[in-house]
Amino acid sequence: MNIDTKYFGQVTIKEKDLFSFPKGLPGFSSEKKFALLNIPDNPAFLILQSTTDVNVAFVMISPHQVDQNYEVKLDVATRELLEIESIEDVHLLGIITLKDTFSESTINLQAPIILNHKQRLGKQYITNHKAYSTRTPIASVREQGA
Amino acid sequence: MMLVLTRKLNEVIQIGEDIEIKIVGIEGDQIKLGITAPKEIDVHRKEIYLEIQKENQEAINNGLDLLHILKSQEKNT
Protein backbone atom coordinates (compact mmCIF):
# COMPACT_ATOMS: atom_id res chain seq x y z
CA MET A 1 0.00 0.00 0.00
CA ASN A 2 1.03 3.63 -0.49
CA ILE A 3 1.03 6.10 2.38
CA ASP A 4 1.70 9.82 2.40
CA THR A 5 4.56 10.74 4.69
CA LYS A 6 5.58 14.07 6.16
CA TYR A 7 9.24 13.82 5.27
CA PHE A 8 9.56 11.41 2.36
CA GLY A 9 6.51 12.02 0.17
CA GLN A 10 4.62 8.90 -0.85
CA VAL A 11 6.10 5.66 0.41
CA THR A 12 5.14 2.09 -0.43
CA ILE A 13 4.91 -0.20 2.56
CA LYS A 14 3.50 -3.66 3.16
CA GLU A 15 0.44 -3.63 5.36
CA LYS A 16 1.91 -6.38 7.54
CA ASP A 17 4.86 -4.13 8.34
CA LEU A 18 2.67 -1.44 9.93
CA PHE A 19 2.41 -1.14 13.70
CA SER A 20 -0.96 -1.04 15.46
CA PHE A 21 -1.31 1.24 18.46
CA PRO A 22 -4.56 -0.06 20.00
CA LYS A 23 -4.94 3.05 22.15
CA GLY A 24 -3.27 5.60 19.91
CA LEU A 25 -0.90 7.99 21.69
CA PRO A 26 -1.68 10.67 24.30
CA GLY A 27 -3.05 13.59 22.30
CA PHE A 28 -3.47 11.37 19.22
CA SER A 29 -5.95 8.77 20.38
CA SER A 30 -7.45 8.28 16.93
CA GLU A 31 -4.11 7.50 15.25
CA LYS A 32 -3.87 3.73 15.48
CA LYS A 33 -1.74 2.61 12.52
CA PHE A 34 1.84 3.71 12.07
CA ALA A 35 4.71 2.99 9.73
CA LEU A 36 8.26 2.86 11.07
CA LEU A 37 10.54 4.57 8.56
CA ASN A 38 14.31 4.76 8.37
CA ILE A 39 16.03 8.02 7.58
CA PRO A 40 18.40 7.48 4.66
CA ASP A 41 22.04 7.92 5.70
CA ASN A 42 21.09 8.40 9.35
CA PRO A 43 20.45 5.01 10.89
CA ALA A 44 20.24 6.30 14.48
CA PHE A 45 16.94 8.04 13.76
CA LEU A 46 13.56 6.56 12.96
CA ILE A 47 10.26 8.15 12.00
CA LEU A 48 6.96 6.92 13.41
CA GLN A 49 4.53 8.03 10.70
CA SER A 50 0.76 7.85 11.10
CA THR A 51 -0.92 6.26 8.10
CA THR A 52 -4.06 8.38 8.51
CA ASP A 53 -2.67 11.86 9.22
CA VAL A 54 0.38 12.88 7.23
CA ASN A 55 1.28 15.57 9.78
CA VAL A 56 1.58 13.12 12.65
CA ALA A 57 5.17 11.91 12.37
CA PHE A 58 7.47 11.50 15.36
CA VAL A 59 11.26 11.51 15.20
CA MET A 60 12.74 8.87 17.47
CA ILE A 61 16.07 7.50 18.64
CA SER A 62 17.00 4.76 21.04
CA PRO A 63 16.98 6.18 24.60
CA HIS A 64 20.26 4.35 25.13
CA GLN A 65 21.93 6.81 22.78
CA VAL A 66 21.21 9.43 25.43
CA ASP A 67 21.31 7.42 28.65
CA GLN A 68 23.15 4.11 28.56
CA ASN A 69 21.53 2.98 31.79
CA TYR A 70 17.99 3.81 30.69
CA GLU A 71 15.48 1.15 31.59
CA VAL A 72 11.74 0.82 32.01
CA LYS A 73 9.71 -1.77 33.82
CA LEU A 74 6.62 -2.63 31.80
CA ASP A 75 3.48 -3.39 33.76
CA VAL A 76 1.45 -6.54 33.13
CA ALA A 77 -1.27 -4.61 31.27
CA THR A 78 1.26 -3.29 28.75
CA ARG A 79 2.91 -6.66 28.29
CA GLU A 80 -0.52 -8.17 27.60
CA LEU A 81 -1.68 -5.33 25.34
CA LEU A 82 1.47 -5.65 23.24
CA GLU A 83 1.44 -9.47 23.45
CA ILE A 84 5.07 -9.46 24.59
CA GLU A 85 6.45 -12.96 25.08
CA SER A 86 10.16 -12.26 24.91
CA ILE A 87 12.22 -9.17 25.64
CA GLU A 88 13.97 -9.86 22.32
CA ASP A 89 10.82 -8.79 20.48
CA VAL A 90 10.71 -5.39 22.16
CA HIS A 91 12.08 -2.24 20.62
CA LEU A 92 12.38 0.78 22.93
CA LEU A 93 12.41 4.27 21.40
CA GLY A 94 12.24 7.86 22.62
CA ILE A 95 10.40 10.69 20.85
CA ILE A 96 12.57 13.68 20.09
CA THR A 97 11.39 17.28 20.13
CA LEU A 98 13.69 19.09 17.75
CA LYS A 99 14.60 22.68 18.41
CA ASP A 100 16.34 25.17 16.12
CA THR A 101 19.66 23.64 16.95
CA PHE A 102 20.23 20.01 17.58
CA SER A 103 21.93 20.63 20.92
CA GLU A 104 18.77 22.25 22.34
CA SER A 105 16.65 19.31 21.31
CA THR A 106 15.13 17.01 23.89
CA ILE A 107 14.04 13.40 24.20
CA ASN A 108 10.98 12.16 26.08
CA LEU A 109 12.34 9.56 28.51
CA GLN A 110 9.25 9.64 30.71
CA ALA A 111 6.98 8.21 28.03
CA PRO A 112 8.95 5.98 25.65
CA ILE A 113 7.51 4.21 22.63
CA ILE A 114 7.40 0.45 23.12
CA LEU A 115 7.19 -1.64 19.97
CA ASN A 116 6.72 -5.38 19.73
CA HIS A 117 8.20 -5.89 16.29
CA LYS A 118 7.12 -9.53 16.18
CA GLN A 119 3.41 -8.83 16.71
CA ARG A 120 3.63 -5.31 15.17
CA LEU A 121 2.01 -3.71 18.21
CA GLY A 122 2.95 -0.45 19.91
CA LYS A 123 2.19 1.86 22.78
CA GLN A 124 3.53 5.04 24.32
CA TYR A 125 4.23 3.88 27.85
CA ILE A 126 4.05 6.37 30.70
CA THR A 127 6.66 5.49 33.29
CA ASN A 128 6.21 6.53 36.89
CA HIS A 129 9.95 6.97 37.19
CA LYS A 130 10.47 10.44 38.64
CA ALA A 131 14.03 10.73 37.31
CA TYR A 132 12.86 10.51 33.69
CA SER A 133 11.70 13.75 32.14
CA THR A 134 9.62 14.43 29.03
CA ARG A 135 12.32 16.94 28.07
CA THR A 136 15.71 15.46 28.68
CA PRO A 137 18.28 17.46 26.71
CA ILE A 138 19.96 15.21 24.21
CA ALA A 139 23.29 16.98 24.34
CA SER A 140 23.80 17.49 28.08
CA VAL A 141 23.11 13.89 28.97
CA ARG A 142 25.55 12.75 26.34
CA GLU A 143 28.25 14.94 27.81
CA GLN A 144 27.60 13.69 31.33
CA GLY A 145 27.83 10.13 30.16
CA ALA A 146 31.10 10.70 28.35
CA MET B 1 -21.68 17.66 36.44
CA MET B 2 -19.38 16.51 39.16
CA LEU B 3 -20.52 14.18 41.90
CA VAL B 4 -18.98 15.15 45.24
CA LEU B 5 -18.76 12.57 48.03
CA THR B 6 -17.26 12.87 51.51
CA ARG B 7 -15.08 9.97 52.66
CA LYS B 8 -13.02 9.14 55.74
CA LEU B 9 -9.72 7.29 55.98
CA ASN B 10 -10.03 3.72 54.67
CA GLU B 11 -13.43 4.33 53.16
CA VAL B 12 -13.96 3.36 49.55
CA ILE B 13 -15.78 4.62 46.49
CA GLN B 14 -17.03 2.05 44.04
CA ILE B 15 -17.29 3.05 40.37
CA GLY B 16 -19.20 0.61 38.23
CA GLU B 17 -18.51 -3.09 38.69
CA ASP B 18 -14.75 -3.11 38.91
CA ILE B 19 -13.23 0.21 39.90
CA GLU B 20 -12.53 1.03 43.54
CA ILE B 21 -10.89 4.12 44.98
CA LYS B 22 -9.81 3.91 48.61
CA ILE B 23 -8.59 6.69 50.87
CA VAL B 24 -5.42 5.09 52.25
CA GLY B 25 -3.78 8.09 53.86
CA ILE B 26 -4.40 11.72 54.82
CA GLU B 27 -1.35 13.79 55.72
CA GLY B 28 -1.76 17.56 55.85
CA ASP B 29 -2.87 18.71 52.40
CA GLN B 30 -2.00 15.39 50.80
CA ILE B 31 -4.38 12.51 50.28
CA LYS B 32 -3.19 9.05 49.32
CA LEU B 33 -5.55 7.11 47.11
CA GLY B 34 -5.48 3.42 46.40
CA ILE B 35 -7.00 2.65 43.00
CA THR B 36 -8.12 -0.79 41.93
CA ALA B 37 -9.15 -1.00 38.28
CA PRO B 38 -9.12 -3.57 35.48
CA LYS B 39 -5.68 -3.62 33.92
CA GLU B 40 -6.89 -2.40 30.53
CA ILE B 41 -7.76 0.91 32.21
CA ASP B 42 -4.76 3.22 32.37
CA VAL B 43 -4.53 5.34 35.50
CA HIS B 44 -2.26 8.40 35.44
CA ARG B 45 -1.61 11.55 37.40
CA LYS B 46 -3.50 14.11 35.32
CA GLU B 47 -0.69 16.65 35.05
CA ILE B 48 1.73 14.02 33.78
CA TYR B 49 -0.73 12.84 31.16
CA LEU B 50 -1.32 16.42 30.02
CA GLU B 51 2.40 17.07 29.86
CA ILE B 52 2.92 14.05 27.62
CA GLN B 53 0.05 15.15 25.36
CA LYS B 54 1.63 18.57 25.08
CA GLU B 55 5.11 17.21 24.41
CA ASN B 56 3.71 14.93 21.68
CA GLN B 57 2.01 17.92 20.06
CA GLU B 58 5.27 19.83 20.13
CA ALA B 59 7.25 16.88 18.84
CA ILE B 60 5.27 16.79 15.58
CA ASN B 61 5.86 20.49 14.95
CA ASN B 62 9.27 19.86 13.49
CA GLY B 63 9.73 21.80 10.31
CA LEU B 64 10.22 20.01 7.05
CA ASP B 65 13.91 20.86 7.20
CA LEU B 66 14.29 18.03 9.72
CA LEU B 67 16.34 15.95 7.34
CA HIS B 68 18.62 18.89 6.83
CA ILE B 69 19.06 19.38 10.60
CA LEU B 70 19.88 15.72 11.05
CA LYS B 71 22.34 15.81 8.19
CA SER B 72 24.20 18.79 9.63
CA GLN B 73 24.27 17.07 13.02
CA GLU B 74 25.96 14.12 11.40
CA LYS B 75 28.66 16.38 10.01
CA ASN B 76 29.36 17.69 13.51
CA THR B 77 29.90 14.29 15.05
PDB file of C-alpha atoms in Angstrom:
ATOM      1  CA  MET A   1       0.000   0.000   0.000  1.00  0.00           C
ATOM      2  CA  ASN A   2       1.031   3.627  -0.487  1.00  0.00           C
ATOM      3  CA  ILE A   3       1.033   6.099   2.379  1.00  0.00           C
ATOM      4  CA  ASP A   4       1.698   9.816   2.402  1.00  0.00           C
ATOM      5  CA  THR A   5       4.559  10.737   4.693  1.00  0.00           C
ATOM      6  CA  LYS A   6       5.579  14.069   6.155  1.00  0.00           C
ATOM      7  CA  TYR A   7       9.244  13.820   5.266  1.00  0.00           C
ATOM      8  CA  PHE A   8       9.563  11.409   2.365  1.00  0.00           C
ATOM      9  CA  GLY A   9       6.515  12.023   0.167  1.00  0.00           C
ATOM     10  CA  GLN A  10       4.619   8.901  -0.855  1.00  0.00           C
ATOM     11  CA  VAL A  11       6.097   5.661   0.412  1.00  0.00           C
ATOM     12  CA  THR A  12       5.135   2.090  -0.427  1.00  0.00           C
ATOM     13  CA  ILE A  13       4.915  -0.201   2.565  1.00  0.00           C
ATOM     14  CA  LYS A  14       3.503  -3.665   3.158  1.00  0.00           C
ATOM     15  CA  GLU A  15       0.440  -3.626   5.363  1.00  0.00           C
ATOM     16  CA  LYS A  16       1.906  -6.382   7.535  1.00  0.00           C
ATOM     17  CA  ASP A  17       4.865  -4.127   8.343  1.00  0.00           C
ATOM     18  CA  LEU A  18       2.669  -1.437   9.928  1.00  0.00           C
ATOM     19  CA  PHE A  19       2.411  -1.140  13.702  1.00  0.00           C
ATOM     20  CA  SER A  20      -0.960  -1.039  15.465  1.00  0.00           C
ATOM     21  CA  PHE A  21      -1.314   1.242  18.457  1.00  0.00           C
ATOM     22  CA  PRO A  22      -4.558  -0.060  20.004  1.00  0.00           C
ATOM     23  CA  LYS A  23      -4.938   3.053  22.152  1.00  0.00           C
ATOM     24  CA  GLY A  24      -3.274   5.605  19.911  1.00  0.00           C
ATOM     25  CA  LEU A  25      -0.896   7.992  21.691  1.00  0.00           C
ATOM     26  CA  PRO A  26      -1.676  10.672  24.303  1.00  0.00           C
ATOM     27  CA  GLY A  27      -3.046  13.592  22.296  1.00  0.00           C
ATOM     28  CA  PHE A  28      -3.473  11.372  19.223  1.00  0.00           C
ATOM     29  CA  SER A  29      -5.950   8.768  20.382  1.00  0.00           C
ATOM     30  CA  SER A  30      -7.448   8.278  16.926  1.00  0.00           C
ATOM     31  CA  GLU A  31      -4.108   7.502  15.245  1.00  0.00           C
ATOM     32  CA  LYS A  32      -3.872   3.735  15.479  1.00  0.00           C
ATOM     33  CA  LYS A  33      -1.739   2.612  12.519  1.00  0.00           C
ATOM     34  CA  PHE A  34       1.842   3.713  12.068  1.00  0.00           C
ATOM     35  CA  ALA A  35       4.711   2.990   9.729  1.00  0.00           C
ATOM     36  CA  LEU A  36       8.261   2.858  11.074  1.00  0.00           C
ATOM     37  CA  LEU A  37      10.536   4.566   8.563  1.00  0.00           C
ATOM     38  CA  ASN A  38      14.309   4.763   8.369  1.00  0.00           C
ATOM     39  CA  ILE A  39      16.032   8.020   7.577  1.00  0.00           C
ATOM     40  CA  PRO A  40      18.398   7.479   4.664  1.00  0.00           C
ATOM     41  CA  ASP A  41      22.045   7.920   5.698  1.00  0.00           C
ATOM     42  CA  ASN A  42      21.087   8.403   9.349  1.00  0.00           C
ATOM     43  CA  PRO A  43      20.455   5.006  10.889  1.00  0.00           C
ATOM     44  CA  ALA A  44      20.245   6.298  14.480  1.00  0.00           C
ATOM     45  CA  PHE A  45      16.945   8.035  13.765  1.00  0.00           C
ATOM     46  CA  LEU A  46      13.562   6.555  12.960  1.00  0.00           C
ATOM     47  CA  ILE A  47      10.262   8.150  12.003  1.00  0.00           C
ATOM     48  CA  LEU A  48       6.958   6.924  13.407  1.00  0.00           C
ATOM     49  CA  GLN A  49       4.534   8.029  10.700  1.00  0.00           C
ATOM     50  CA  SER A  50       0.758   7.853  11.102  1.00  0.00           C
ATOM     51  CA  THR A  51      -0.916   6.257   8.096  1.00  0.00           C
ATOM     52  CA  THR A  52      -4.059   8.375   8.513  1.00  0.00           C
ATOM     53  CA  ASP A  53      -2.672  11.858   9.216  1.00  0.00           C
ATOM     54  CA  VAL A  54       0.384  12.879   7.230  1.00  0.00           C
ATOM     55  CA  ASN A  55       1.277  15.572   9.783  1.00  0.00           C
ATOM     56  CA  VAL A  56       1.582  13.117  12.649  1.00  0.00           C
ATOM     57  CA  ALA A  57       5.166  11.911  12.371  1.00  0.00           C
ATOM     58  CA  PHE A  58       7.470  11.497  15.355  1.00  0.00           C
ATOM     59  CA  VAL A  59      11.257  11.508  15.196  1.00  0.00           C
ATOM     60  CA  MET A  60      12.739   8.871  17.470  1.00  0.00           C
ATOM     61  CA  ILE A  61      16.069   7.502  18.639  1.00  0.00           C
ATOM     62  CA  SER A  62      17.001   4.762  21.042  1.00  0.00           C
ATOM     63  CA  PRO A  63      16.982   6.182  24.603  1.00  0.00           C
ATOM     64  CA  HIS A  64      20.257   4.350  25.134  1.00  0.00           C
ATOM     65  CA  GLN A  65      21.932   6.810  22.780  1.00  0.00           C
ATOM     66  CA  VAL A  66      21.212   9.430  25.426  1.00  0.00           C
ATOM     67  CA  ASP A  67      21.313   7.415  28.650  1.00  0.00           C
ATOM     68  CA  GLN A  68      23.152   4.115  28.565  1.00  0.00           C
ATOM     69  CA  ASN A  69      21.527   2.976  31.787  1.00  0.00           C
ATOM     70  CA  TYR A  70      17.990   3.814  30.694  1.00  0.00           C
ATOM     71  CA  GLU A  71      15.479   1.152  31.592  1.00  0.00           C
ATOM     72  CA  VAL A  72      11.739   0.824  32.013  1.00  0.00           C
ATOM     73  CA  LYS A  73       9.710  -1.770  33.819  1.00  0.00           C
ATOM     74  CA  LEU A  74       6.620  -2.632  31.804  1.00  0.00           C
ATOM     75  CA  ASP A  75       3.475  -3.393  33.759  1.00  0.00           C
ATOM     76  CA  VAL A  76       1.448  -6.537  33.126  1.00  0.00           C
ATOM     77  CA  ALA A  77      -1.271  -4.611  31.272  1.00  0.00           C
ATOM     78  CA  THR A  78       1.259  -3.290  28.752  1.00  0.00           C
ATOM     79  CA  ARG A  79       2.912  -6.660  28.293  1.00  0.00           C
ATOM     80  CA  GLU A  80      -0.517  -8.168  27.598  1.00  0.00           C
ATOM     81  CA  LEU A  81      -1.680  -5.330  25.340  1.00  0.00           C
ATOM     82  CA  LEU A  82       1.472  -5.652  23.242  1.00  0.00           C
ATOM     83  CA  GLU A  83       1.444  -9.475  23.453  1.00  0.00           C
ATOM     84  CA  ILE A  84       5.069  -9.464  24.591  1.00  0.00           C
ATOM     85  CA  GLU A  85       6.454 -12.958  25.075  1.00  0.00           C
ATOM     86  CA  SER A  86      10.155 -12.258  24.911  1.00  0.00           C
ATOM     87  CA  ILE A  87      12.219  -9.171  25.636  1.00  0.00           C
ATOM     88  CA  GLU A  88      13.969  -9.859  22.321  1.00  0.00           C
ATOM     89  CA  ASP A  89      10.823  -8.793  20.475  1.00  0.00           C
ATOM     90  CA  VAL A  90      10.705  -5.393  22.161  1.00  0.00           C
ATOM     91  CA  HIS A  91      12.080  -2.236  20.622  1.00  0.00           C
ATOM     92  CA  LEU A  92      12.378   0.777  22.926  1.00  0.00           C
ATOM     93  CA  LEU A  93      12.413   4.273  21.397  1.00  0.00           C
ATOM     94  CA  GLY A  94      12.240   7.859  22.617  1.00  0.00           C
ATOM     95  CA  ILE A  95      10.403  10.687  20.852  1.00  0.00           C
ATOM     96  CA  ILE A  96      12.573  13.684  20.092  1.00  0.00           C
ATOM     97  CA  THR A  97      11.388  17.285  20.129  1.00  0.00           C
ATOM     98  CA  LEU A  98      13.694  19.088  17.745  1.00  0.00           C
ATOM     99  CA  LYS A  99      14.595  22.683  18.407  1.00  0.00           C
ATOM    100  CA  ASP A 100      16.344  25.166  16.124  1.00  0.00           C
ATOM    101  CA  THR A 101      19.663  23.643  16.954  1.00  0.00           C
ATOM    102  CA  PHE A 102      20.231  20.006  17.579  1.00  0.00           C
ATOM    103  CA  SER A 103      21.928  20.634  20.923  1.00  0.00           C
ATOM    104  CA  GLU A 104      18.769  22.253  22.344  1.00  0.00           C
ATOM    105  CA  SER A 105      16.649  19.309  21.308  1.00  0.00           C
ATOM    106  CA  THR A 106      15.132  17.011  23.894  1.00  0.00           C
ATOM    107  CA  ILE A 107      14.035  13.396  24.200  1.00  0.00           C
ATOM    108  CA  ASN A 108      10.982  12.163  26.083  1.00  0.00           C
ATOM    109  CA  LEU A 109      12.336   9.564  28.507  1.00  0.00           C
ATOM    110  CA  GLN A 110       9.249   9.638  30.705  1.00  0.00           C
ATOM    111  CA  ALA A 111       6.980   8.209  28.026  1.00  0.00           C
ATOM    112  CA  PRO A 112       8.952   5.977  25.649  1.00  0.00           C
ATOM    113  CA  ILE A 113       7.508   4.208  22.625  1.00  0.00           C
ATOM    114  CA  ILE A 114       7.395   0.452  23.125  1.00  0.00           C
ATOM    115  CA  LEU A 115       7.194  -1.645  19.972  1.00  0.00           C
ATOM    116  CA  ASN A 116       6.725  -5.384  19.726  1.00  0.00           C
ATOM    117  CA  HIS A 117       8.195  -5.888  16.285  1.00  0.00           C
ATOM    118  CA  LYS A 118       7.120  -9.526  16.179  1.00  0.00           C
ATOM    119  CA  GLN A 119       3.413  -8.826  16.712  1.00  0.00           C
ATOM    120  CA  ARG A 120       3.632  -5.314  15.169  1.00  0.00           C
ATOM    121  CA  LEU A 121       2.005  -3.706  18.207  1.00  0.00           C
ATOM    122  CA  GLY A 122       2.953  -0.451  19.905  1.00  0.00           C
ATOM    123  CA  LYS A 123       2.186   1.864  22.781  1.00  0.00           C
ATOM    124  CA  GLN A 124       3.529   5.038  24.324  1.00  0.00           C
ATOM    125  CA  TYR A 125       4.228   3.885  27.847  1.00  0.00           C
ATOM    126  CA  ILE A 126       4.047   6.366  30.701  1.00  0.00           C
ATOM    127  CA  THR A 127       6.665   5.487  33.294  1.00  0.00           C
ATOM    128  CA  ASN A 128       6.208   6.526  36.886  1.00  0.00           C
ATOM    129  CA  HIS A 129       9.948   6.967  37.193  1.00  0.00           C
ATOM    130  CA  LYS A 130      10.471  10.440  38.638  1.00  0.00           C
ATOM    131  CA  ALA A 131      14.027  10.727  37.313  1.00  0.00           C
ATOM    132  CA  TYR A 132      12.862  10.507  33.686  1.00  0.00           C
ATOM    133  CA  SER A 133      11.697  13.754  32.138  1.00  0.00           C
ATOM    134  CA  THR A 134       9.617  14.432  29.034  1.00  0.00           C
ATOM    135  CA  ARG A 135      12.317  16.939  28.074  1.00  0.00           C
ATOM    136  CA  THR A 136      15.714  15.460  28.676  1.00  0.00           C
ATOM    137  CA  PRO A 137      18.278  17.464  26.707  1.00  0.00           C
ATOM    138  CA  ILE A 138      19.962  15.207  24.205  1.00  0.00           C
ATOM    139  CA  ALA A 139      23.290  16.982  24.338  1.00  0.00           C
ATOM    140  CA  SER A 140      23.799  17.491  28.075  1.00  0.00           C
ATOM    141  CA  VAL A 141      23.107  13.888  28.974  1.00  0.00           C
ATOM    142  CA  ARG A 142      25.545  12.754  26.337  1.00  0.00           C
ATOM    143  CA  GLU A 143      28.248  14.935  27.808  1.00  0.00           C
ATOM    144  CA  GLN A 144      27.597  13.694  31.335  1.00  0.00           C
ATOM    145  CA  GLY A 145      27.833  10.125  30.159  1.00  0.00           C
ATOM    146  CA  ALA A 146      31.104  10.702  28.355  1.00  0.00           C
TER     147      ALA A 146
ATOM    148  CA  MET B   1     -21.681  17.656  36.442  1.00  0.00           C
ATOM    149  CA  MET B   2     -19.378  16.507  39.164  1.00  0.00           C
ATOM    150  CA  LEU B   3     -20.523  14.178  41.902  1.00  0.00           C
ATOM    151  CA  VAL B   4     -18.976  15.153  45.241  1.00  0.00           C
ATOM    152  CA  LEU B   5     -18.759  12.574  48.032  1.00  0.00           C
ATOM    153  CA  THR B   6     -17.262  12.871  51.506  1.00  0.00           C
ATOM    154  CA  ARG B   7     -15.080   9.972  52.661  1.00  0.00           C
ATOM    155  CA  LYS B   8     -13.022   9.139  55.741  1.00  0.00           C
ATOM    156  CA  LEU B   9      -9.717   7.293  55.981  1.00  0.00           C
ATOM    157  CA  ASN B  10     -10.026   3.722  54.671  1.00  0.00           C
ATOM    158  CA  GLU B  11     -13.425   4.331  53.161  1.00  0.00           C
ATOM    159  CA  VAL B  12     -13.956   3.362  49.552  1.00  0.00           C
ATOM    160  CA  ILE B  13     -15.780   4.616  46.490  1.00  0.00           C
ATOM    161  CA  GLN B  14     -17.033   2.046  44.041  1.00  0.00           C
ATOM    162  CA  ILE B  15     -17.293   3.048  40.374  1.00  0.00           C
ATOM    163  CA  GLY B  16     -19.205   0.612  38.225  1.00  0.00           C
ATOM    164  CA  GLU B  17     -18.508  -3.091  38.691  1.00  0.00           C
ATOM    165  CA  ASP B  18     -14.749  -3.109  38.913  1.00  0.00           C
ATOM    166  CA  ILE B  19     -13.231   0.206  39.904  1.00  0.00           C
ATOM    167  CA  GLU B  20     -12.528   1.032  43.540  1.00  0.00           C
ATOM    168  CA  ILE B  21     -10.887   4.115  44.982  1.00  0.00           C
ATOM    169  CA  LYS B  22      -9.813   3.906  48.613  1.00  0.00           C
ATOM    170  CA  ILE B  23      -8.587   6.689  50.866  1.00  0.00           C
ATOM    171  CA  VAL B  24      -5.424   5.092  52.248  1.00  0.00           C
ATOM    172  CA  GLY B  25      -3.781   8.091  53.863  1.00  0.00           C
ATOM    173  CA  ILE B  26      -4.396  11.720  54.823  1.00  0.00           C
ATOM    174  CA  GLU B  27      -1.346  13.789  55.717  1.00  0.00           C
ATOM    175  CA  GLY B  28      -1.762  17.556  55.848  1.00  0.00           C
ATOM    176  CA  ASP B  29      -2.873  18.707  52.401  1.00  0.00           C
ATOM    177  CA  GLN B  30      -2.001  15.390  50.798  1.00  0.00           C
ATOM    178  CA  ILE B  31      -4.377  12.512  50.279  1.00  0.00           C
ATOM    179  CA  LYS B  32      -3.188   9.049  49.323  1.00  0.00           C
ATOM    180  CA  LEU B  33      -5.555   7.106  47.109  1.00  0.00           C
ATOM    181  CA  GLY B  34      -5.476   3.417  46.398  1.00  0.00           C
ATOM    182  CA  ILE B  35      -7.000   2.646  43.004  1.00  0.00           C
ATOM    183  CA  THR B  36      -8.123  -0.793  41.928  1.00  0.00           C
ATOM    184  CA  ALA B  37      -9.152  -0.995  38.283  1.00  0.00           C
ATOM    185  CA  PRO B  38      -9.121  -3.569  35.478  1.00  0.00           C
ATOM    186  CA  LYS B  39      -5.676  -3.623  33.918  1.00  0.00           C
ATOM    187  CA  GLU B  40      -6.892  -2.398  30.526  1.00  0.00           C
ATOM    188  CA  ILE B  41      -7.761   0.908  32.209  1.00  0.00           C
ATOM    189  CA  ASP B  42      -4.760   3.220  32.367  1.00  0.00           C
ATOM    190  CA  VAL B  43      -4.525   5.336  35.502  1.00  0.00           C
ATOM    191  CA  HIS B  44      -2.258   8.403  35.442  1.00  0.00           C
ATOM    192  CA  ARG B  45      -1.605  11.546  37.396  1.00  0.00           C
ATOM    193  CA  LYS B  46      -3.502  14.105  35.321  1.00  0.00           C
ATOM    194  CA  GLU B  47      -0.689  16.649  35.052  1.00  0.00           C
ATOM    195  CA  ILE B  48       1.733  14.015  33.785  1.00  0.00           C
ATOM    196  CA  TYR B  49      -0.733  12.836  31.156  1.00  0.00           C
ATOM    197  CA  LEU B  50      -1.316  16.424  30.021  1.00  0.00           C
ATOM    198  CA  GLU B  51       2.401  17.073  29.862  1.00  0.00           C
ATOM    199  CA  ILE B  52       2.920  14.053  27.620  1.00  0.00           C
ATOM    200  CA  GLN B  53       0.049  15.150  25.361  1.00  0.00           C
ATOM    201  CA  LYS B  54       1.628  18.573  25.076  1.00  0.00           C
ATOM    202  CA  GLU B  55       5.106  17.210  24.409  1.00  0.00           C
ATOM    203  CA  ASN B  56       3.712  14.928  21.683  1.00  0.00           C
ATOM    204  CA  GLN B  57       2.008  17.920  20.058  1.00  0.00           C
ATOM    205  CA  GLU B  58       5.266  19.829  20.134  1.00  0.00           C
ATOM    206  CA  ALA B  59       7.247  16.881  18.838  1.00  0.00           C
ATOM    207  CA  ILE B  60       5.271  16.792  15.581  1.00  0.00           C
ATOM    208  CA  ASN B  61       5.862  20.490  14.951  1.00  0.00           C
ATOM    209  CA  ASN B  62       9.273  19.856  13.492  1.00  0.00           C
ATOM    210  CA  GLY B  63       9.730  21.800  10.307  1.00  0.00           C
ATOM    211  CA  LEU B  64      10.217  20.007   7.052  1.00  0.00           C
ATOM    212  CA  ASP B  65      13.912  20.861   7.199  1.00  0.00           C
ATOM    213  CA  LEU B  66      14.286  18.025   9.716  1.00  0.00           C
ATOM    214  CA  LEU B  67      16.342  15.946   7.344  1.00  0.00           C
ATOM    215  CA  HIS B  68      18.625  18.894   6.830  1.00  0.00           C
ATOM    216  CA  ILE B  69      19.058  19.384  10.598  1.00  0.00           C
ATOM    217  CA  LEU B  70      19.876  15.720  11.055  1.00  0.00           C
ATOM    218  CA  LYS B  71      22.342  15.810   8.189  1.00  0.00           C
ATOM    219  CA  SER B  72      24.201  18.790   9.631  1.00  0.00           C
ATOM    220  CA  GLN B  73      24.268  17.070  13.021  1.00  0.00           C
ATOM    221  CA  GLU B  74      25.958  14.123  11.403  1.00  0.00           C
ATOM    222  CA  LYS B  75      28.662  16.377  10.014  1.00  0.00           C
ATOM    223  CA  ASN B  76      29.359  17.692  13.514  1.00  0.00           C
ATOM    224  CA  THR B  77      29.901  14.294  15.054  1.00  0.00           C
TER     225      THR B  77
END
